[in-house]
Short mmCIF file of C-alpha atoms in Angstrom, two decimals:
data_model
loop_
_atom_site.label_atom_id
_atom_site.label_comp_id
_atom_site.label_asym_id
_atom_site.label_seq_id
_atom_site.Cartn_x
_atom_site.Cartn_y
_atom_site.Cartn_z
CA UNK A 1 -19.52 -17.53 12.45
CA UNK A 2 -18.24 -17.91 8.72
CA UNK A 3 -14.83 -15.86 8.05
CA UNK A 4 -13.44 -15.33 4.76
CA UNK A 5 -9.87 -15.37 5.14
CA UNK A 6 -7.00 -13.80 3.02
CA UNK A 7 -3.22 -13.97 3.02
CA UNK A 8 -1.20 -12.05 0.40
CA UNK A 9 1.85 -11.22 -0.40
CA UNK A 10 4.56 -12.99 1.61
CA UNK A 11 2.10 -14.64 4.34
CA UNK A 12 0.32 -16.58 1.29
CA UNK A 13 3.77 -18.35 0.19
CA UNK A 14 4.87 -18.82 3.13
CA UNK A 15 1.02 -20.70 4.56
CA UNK A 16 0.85 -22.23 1.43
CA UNK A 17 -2.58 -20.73 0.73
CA UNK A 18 -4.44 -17.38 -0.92
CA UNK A 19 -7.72 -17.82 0.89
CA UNK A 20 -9.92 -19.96 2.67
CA UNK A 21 -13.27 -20.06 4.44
CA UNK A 22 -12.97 -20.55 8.32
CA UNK A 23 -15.76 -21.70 10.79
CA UNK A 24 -15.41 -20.01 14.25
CA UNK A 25 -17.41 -21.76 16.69
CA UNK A 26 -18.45 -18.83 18.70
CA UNK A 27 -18.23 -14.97 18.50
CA UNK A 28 -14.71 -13.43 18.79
CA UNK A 29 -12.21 -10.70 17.47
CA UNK A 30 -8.96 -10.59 15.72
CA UNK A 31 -6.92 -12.02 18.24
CA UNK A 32 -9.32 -15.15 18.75
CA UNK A 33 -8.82 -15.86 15.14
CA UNK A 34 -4.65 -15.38 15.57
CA UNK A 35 -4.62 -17.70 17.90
CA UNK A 36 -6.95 -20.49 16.17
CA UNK A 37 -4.76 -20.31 13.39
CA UNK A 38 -1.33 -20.05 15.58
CA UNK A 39 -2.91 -23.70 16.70
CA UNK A 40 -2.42 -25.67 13.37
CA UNK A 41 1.61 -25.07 14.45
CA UNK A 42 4.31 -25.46 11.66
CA UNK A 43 4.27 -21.78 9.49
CA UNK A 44 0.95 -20.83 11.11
CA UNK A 45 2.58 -20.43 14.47
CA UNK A 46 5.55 -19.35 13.42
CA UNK A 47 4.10 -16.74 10.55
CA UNK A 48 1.64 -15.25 13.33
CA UNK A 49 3.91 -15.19 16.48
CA UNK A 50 3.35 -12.10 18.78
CA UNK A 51 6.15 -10.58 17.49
CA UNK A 52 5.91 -10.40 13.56
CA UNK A 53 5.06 -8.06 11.48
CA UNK A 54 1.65 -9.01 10.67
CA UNK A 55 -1.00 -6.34 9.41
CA UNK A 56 -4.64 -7.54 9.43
CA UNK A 57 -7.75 -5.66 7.57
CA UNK A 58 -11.31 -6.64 8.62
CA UNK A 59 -13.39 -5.80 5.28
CA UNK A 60 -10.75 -3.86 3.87
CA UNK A 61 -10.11 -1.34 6.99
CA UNK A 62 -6.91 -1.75 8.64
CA UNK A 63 -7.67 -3.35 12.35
CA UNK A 64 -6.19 -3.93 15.67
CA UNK A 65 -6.30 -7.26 17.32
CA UNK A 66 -9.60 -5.91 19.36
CA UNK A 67 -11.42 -5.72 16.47
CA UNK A 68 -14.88 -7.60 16.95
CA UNK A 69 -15.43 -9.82 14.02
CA UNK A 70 -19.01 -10.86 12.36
CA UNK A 71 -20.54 -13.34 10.59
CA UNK A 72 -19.40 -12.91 6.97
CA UNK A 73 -15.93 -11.00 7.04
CA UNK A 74 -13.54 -10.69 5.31
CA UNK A 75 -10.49 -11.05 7.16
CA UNK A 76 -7.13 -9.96 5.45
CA UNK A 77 -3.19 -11.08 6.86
CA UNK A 78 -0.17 -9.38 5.21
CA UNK A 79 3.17 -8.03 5.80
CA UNK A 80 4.25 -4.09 5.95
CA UNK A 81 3.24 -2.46 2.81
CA UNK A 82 6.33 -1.73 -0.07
CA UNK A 83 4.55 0.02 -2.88
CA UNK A 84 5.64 2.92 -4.38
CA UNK B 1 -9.46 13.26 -7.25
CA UNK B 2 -8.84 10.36 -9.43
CA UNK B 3 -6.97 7.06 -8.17
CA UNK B 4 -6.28 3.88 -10.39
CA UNK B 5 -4.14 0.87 -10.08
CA UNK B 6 -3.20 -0.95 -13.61
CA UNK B 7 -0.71 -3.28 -15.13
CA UNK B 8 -0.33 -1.08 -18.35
CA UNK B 9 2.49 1.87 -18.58
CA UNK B 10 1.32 5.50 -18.30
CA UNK B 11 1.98 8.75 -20.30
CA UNK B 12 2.70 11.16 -17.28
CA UNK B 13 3.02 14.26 -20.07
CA UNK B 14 -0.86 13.59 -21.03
CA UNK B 15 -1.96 12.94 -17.44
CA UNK B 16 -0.94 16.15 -16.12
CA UNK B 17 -2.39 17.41 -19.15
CA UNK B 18 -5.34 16.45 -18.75
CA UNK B 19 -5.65 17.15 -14.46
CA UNK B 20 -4.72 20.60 -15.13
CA UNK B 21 -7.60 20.84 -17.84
CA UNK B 22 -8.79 24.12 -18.97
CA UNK B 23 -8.76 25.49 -15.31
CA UNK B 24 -7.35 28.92 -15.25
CA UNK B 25 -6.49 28.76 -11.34
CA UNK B 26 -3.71 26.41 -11.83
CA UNK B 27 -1.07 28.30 -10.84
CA UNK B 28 1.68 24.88 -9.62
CA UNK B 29 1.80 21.53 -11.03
CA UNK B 30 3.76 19.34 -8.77
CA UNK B 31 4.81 15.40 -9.71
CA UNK B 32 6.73 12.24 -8.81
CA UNK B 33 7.48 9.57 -10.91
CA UNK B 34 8.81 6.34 -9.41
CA UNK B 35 10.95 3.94 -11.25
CA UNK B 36 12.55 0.49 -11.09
CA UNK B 37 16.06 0.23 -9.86
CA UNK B 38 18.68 -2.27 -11.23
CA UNK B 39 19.84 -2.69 -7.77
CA UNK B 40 18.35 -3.29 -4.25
CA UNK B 41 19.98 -3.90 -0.99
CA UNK B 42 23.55 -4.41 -3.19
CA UNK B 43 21.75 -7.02 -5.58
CA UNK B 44 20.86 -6.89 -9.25
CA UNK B 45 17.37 -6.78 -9.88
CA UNK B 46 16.00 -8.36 -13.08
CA UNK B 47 12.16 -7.83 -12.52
CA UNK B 48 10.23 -7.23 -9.93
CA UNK B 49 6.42 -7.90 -9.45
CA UNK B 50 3.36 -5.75 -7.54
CA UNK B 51 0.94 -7.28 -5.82
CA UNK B 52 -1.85 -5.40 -4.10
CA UNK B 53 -5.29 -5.79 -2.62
CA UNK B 54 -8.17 -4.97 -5.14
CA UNK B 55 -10.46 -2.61 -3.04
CA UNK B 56 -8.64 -1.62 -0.27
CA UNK B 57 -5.80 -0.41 -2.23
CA UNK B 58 -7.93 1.86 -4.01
CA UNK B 59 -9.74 2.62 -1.43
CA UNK B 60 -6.81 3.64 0.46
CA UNK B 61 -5.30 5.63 -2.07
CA UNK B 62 -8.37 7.20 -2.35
CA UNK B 63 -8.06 8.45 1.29
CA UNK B 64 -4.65 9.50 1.02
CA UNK B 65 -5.80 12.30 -1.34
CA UNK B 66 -8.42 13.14 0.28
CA UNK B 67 -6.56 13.89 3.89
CA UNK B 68 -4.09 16.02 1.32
CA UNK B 69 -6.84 17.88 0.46
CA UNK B 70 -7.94 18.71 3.73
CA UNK B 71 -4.51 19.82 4.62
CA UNK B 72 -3.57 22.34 1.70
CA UNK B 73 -5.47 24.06 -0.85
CA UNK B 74 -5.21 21.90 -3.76
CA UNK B 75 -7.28 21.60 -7.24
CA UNK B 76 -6.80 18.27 -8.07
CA UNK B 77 -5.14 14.67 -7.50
CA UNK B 78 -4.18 11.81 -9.38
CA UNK B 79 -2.18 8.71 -8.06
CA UNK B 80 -1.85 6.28 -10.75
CA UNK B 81 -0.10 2.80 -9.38
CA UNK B 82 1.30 -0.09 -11.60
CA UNK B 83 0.62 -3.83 -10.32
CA UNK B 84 1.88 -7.02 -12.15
CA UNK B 85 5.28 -8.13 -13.70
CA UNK B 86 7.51 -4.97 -14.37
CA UNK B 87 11.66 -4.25 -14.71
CA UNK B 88 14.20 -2.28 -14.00
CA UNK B 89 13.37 1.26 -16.13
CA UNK B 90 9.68 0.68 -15.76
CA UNK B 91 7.30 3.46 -14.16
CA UNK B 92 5.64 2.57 -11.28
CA UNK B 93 3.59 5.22 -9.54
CA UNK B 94 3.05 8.93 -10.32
CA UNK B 95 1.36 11.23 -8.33
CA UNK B 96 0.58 14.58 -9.43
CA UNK B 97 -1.40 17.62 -7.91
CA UNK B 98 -2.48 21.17 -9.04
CA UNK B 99 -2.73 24.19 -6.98
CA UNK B 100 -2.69 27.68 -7.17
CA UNK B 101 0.71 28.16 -5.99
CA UNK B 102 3.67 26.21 -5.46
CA UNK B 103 4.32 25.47 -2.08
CA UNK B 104 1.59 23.44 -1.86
CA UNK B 105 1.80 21.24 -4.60
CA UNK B 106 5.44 20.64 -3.60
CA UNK B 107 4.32 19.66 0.20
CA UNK B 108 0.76 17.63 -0.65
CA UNK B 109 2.69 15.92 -3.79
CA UNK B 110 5.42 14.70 -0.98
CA UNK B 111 2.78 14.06 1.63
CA UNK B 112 0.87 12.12 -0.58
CA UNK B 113 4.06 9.84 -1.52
CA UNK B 114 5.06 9.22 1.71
CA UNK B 115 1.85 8.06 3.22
CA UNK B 116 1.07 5.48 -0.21
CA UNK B 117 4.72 4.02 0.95
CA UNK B 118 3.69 3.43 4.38
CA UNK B 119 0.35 2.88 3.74
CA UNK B 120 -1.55 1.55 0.73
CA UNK B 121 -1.48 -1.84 0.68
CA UNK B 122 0.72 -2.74 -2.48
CA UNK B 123 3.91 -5.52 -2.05
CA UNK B 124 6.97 -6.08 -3.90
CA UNK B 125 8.38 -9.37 -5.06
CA UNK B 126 12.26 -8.78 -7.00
CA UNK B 127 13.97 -11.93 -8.89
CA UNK B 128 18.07 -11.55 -7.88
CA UNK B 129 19.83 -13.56 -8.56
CA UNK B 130 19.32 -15.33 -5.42
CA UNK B 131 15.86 -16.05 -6.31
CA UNK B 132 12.52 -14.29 -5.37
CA UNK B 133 12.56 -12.43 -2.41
CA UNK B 134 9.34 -9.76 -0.68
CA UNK B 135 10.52 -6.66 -0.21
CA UNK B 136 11.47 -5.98 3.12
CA UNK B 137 9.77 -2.52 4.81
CA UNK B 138 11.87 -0.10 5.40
CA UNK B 139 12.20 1.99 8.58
CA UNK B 140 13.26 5.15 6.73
CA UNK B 141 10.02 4.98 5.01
CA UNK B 142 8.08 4.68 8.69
CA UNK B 143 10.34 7.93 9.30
CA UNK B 144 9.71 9.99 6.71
CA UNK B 145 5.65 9.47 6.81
CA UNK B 146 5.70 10.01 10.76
CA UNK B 147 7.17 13.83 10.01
CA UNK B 148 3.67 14.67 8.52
CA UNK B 149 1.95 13.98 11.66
CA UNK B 150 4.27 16.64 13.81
CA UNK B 151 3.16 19.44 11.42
CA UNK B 152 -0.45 19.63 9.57
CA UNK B 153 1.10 21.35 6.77
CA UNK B 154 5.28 21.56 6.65
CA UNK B 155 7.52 18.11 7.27
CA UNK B 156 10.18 19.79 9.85
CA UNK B 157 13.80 19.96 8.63
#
C-alpha cells in the first residue's frame, strides 16, 4: 500500500521533511502508520509520542487513529490549528 | 457562501458591499476583522507567517459556513483568510454575514470565528526576537468554540 505523507507546520521542521511517499507492507490504519514512523526513533519518536498533540487528516478529513487507510492516501500530520 | 484564502490584503468596505448586493432583505450586517499584534505571550513580534493546507483549509472553511447556516437564518457568508509573510497592522481574516436581523448576524459571525480558530487548518510562525517560534494553541480558544456545542443557537453567559 502506497501512502502519500504530509507534515506541515511545526511537525515538518522539526522531521526535517514536507512530504514523502511511504510503502506499507500490508493493510493498516492510522495508528499502524504512527507507529512505523515512531520506529525510525530520534524526532520521529519523539514528535509522534502518545501524548503530543498530533492532528492527522486522511485525504483532507480530519481522522482518528482507527481510521482504515488505502492504497493511495494522502496522509496529513500537524499540530493544533492557530489561524485566525 | 463564498470562502478564499490569499496572500494579498483585502478591502473589507467593498466586500461587505458587495455580499449585501442589491438584496432588499438585508436587514444586519455583522463583521470581524482580525489583525496582527506587536506583542505575543510578552514578546515583540516583527512578522509573522501563515501557513495552511491548500484544500482542506478551504474545504473546511467552507463547512464552517455552512453548519452557520443551518443554525440561524442567514443570507450570506464570506470568510476571507490571509496566508504568507504578514506584520504587525496587517489584516488577517474577516468574516462577514448578512441577515435579516441582528441577532443573528452577531451570533453566526461569532460562531463562525470561533470554530475557524479551533478548526481550519491554518498555522502561525512569529519572528521575536528570540527567533521563529509556531504558535502555540491556546486553551481559551478550545473554550470558547466548545460553548457553541451546549446551545444550537446562543453561546451561554
Amino acid at each position: 500500500m502506497r501512502l502519500k505523507i504530509l507534515y506541515l507546520a511545526r511537525l515538518r521542521d522539526a522531521l526535517g521533511r514536507g512530504s514523502e511517499d511511504l510503502e506499507l507492507p500490508a493493510p493498516g490504519d492510522v495508528s499502524t502508520l504512527l507507529e512505523t514512523l515512531r520506529r525510525r526513533g530520534g524526532p520521529w519518536a519523539r514528535e509522534l509520542a502518545g501524548g503530543r498533540a498530533v492532528r492527522v487528516a486522511v485525504n483532507q478529513e480530519m481522522a482518528g487513529s482507527a481510521a482504515r487507510l488505502s492504497d493511495g492516501d494522502e496522509v496529513a500530520f500537524f499540530p493544533p490549528v492557530t489561524g485566525g | 457562501m463564498p470562502v478564499r484564502v490569499q496572500t494579498g490584503d483585502f478591502d473589507a468596505g467593498a466586500e461587505i458591499a458587495a455580499l449585501r448586493g442589491a438584496d432588499p432583505r438585508v436587514g444586519a450586517v455583522a463583521s470581524f476583522i482580525g489583525i496582527v499584534r506587536d506583542i505575543n505571550d510578552g514578546d515583540t513580534v516583527s512578522s509573522l507567517f501563515l501557513e495552511h493546507y491548500p484544500g482542506m483549509t478551504e474545504r473546511e472553511l467552507d463547512r464552517i459556513c455552512a453548519e452557520a447556516r443551518g443554525r440561524w437564518d442567514l443570507l450570506e457568508t464570506l470568510v476571507i483568510h490571509r496566508v504568507g509573510a504578514l506584520r504587525p497592522t496587517d489584516q488577517i481574516v474577516l468574516v462577514a454575514v448578512t441577515s435579516s436581523h441582528r441577532g443573528e448576524a452577531f451570533a453566526a459571525c461569532e460562531f463562525i470565528m470561533d470554530y475557524l480558530k479551533t478548526r481550519a487548518p491554518f498555522w502561525k510562525r512569529e519572528d521575536t526576537p528570540a527567533g521563529q517560534r509556531w504558535v502555540e494553541a491556546r486553551a481559551t480558544d478550545q473554550d470558547s468554540a466548545a460553548r457553541w456545542q451546549a446551545s444550537e443557537t446562543e453561546p451561554p453567559a
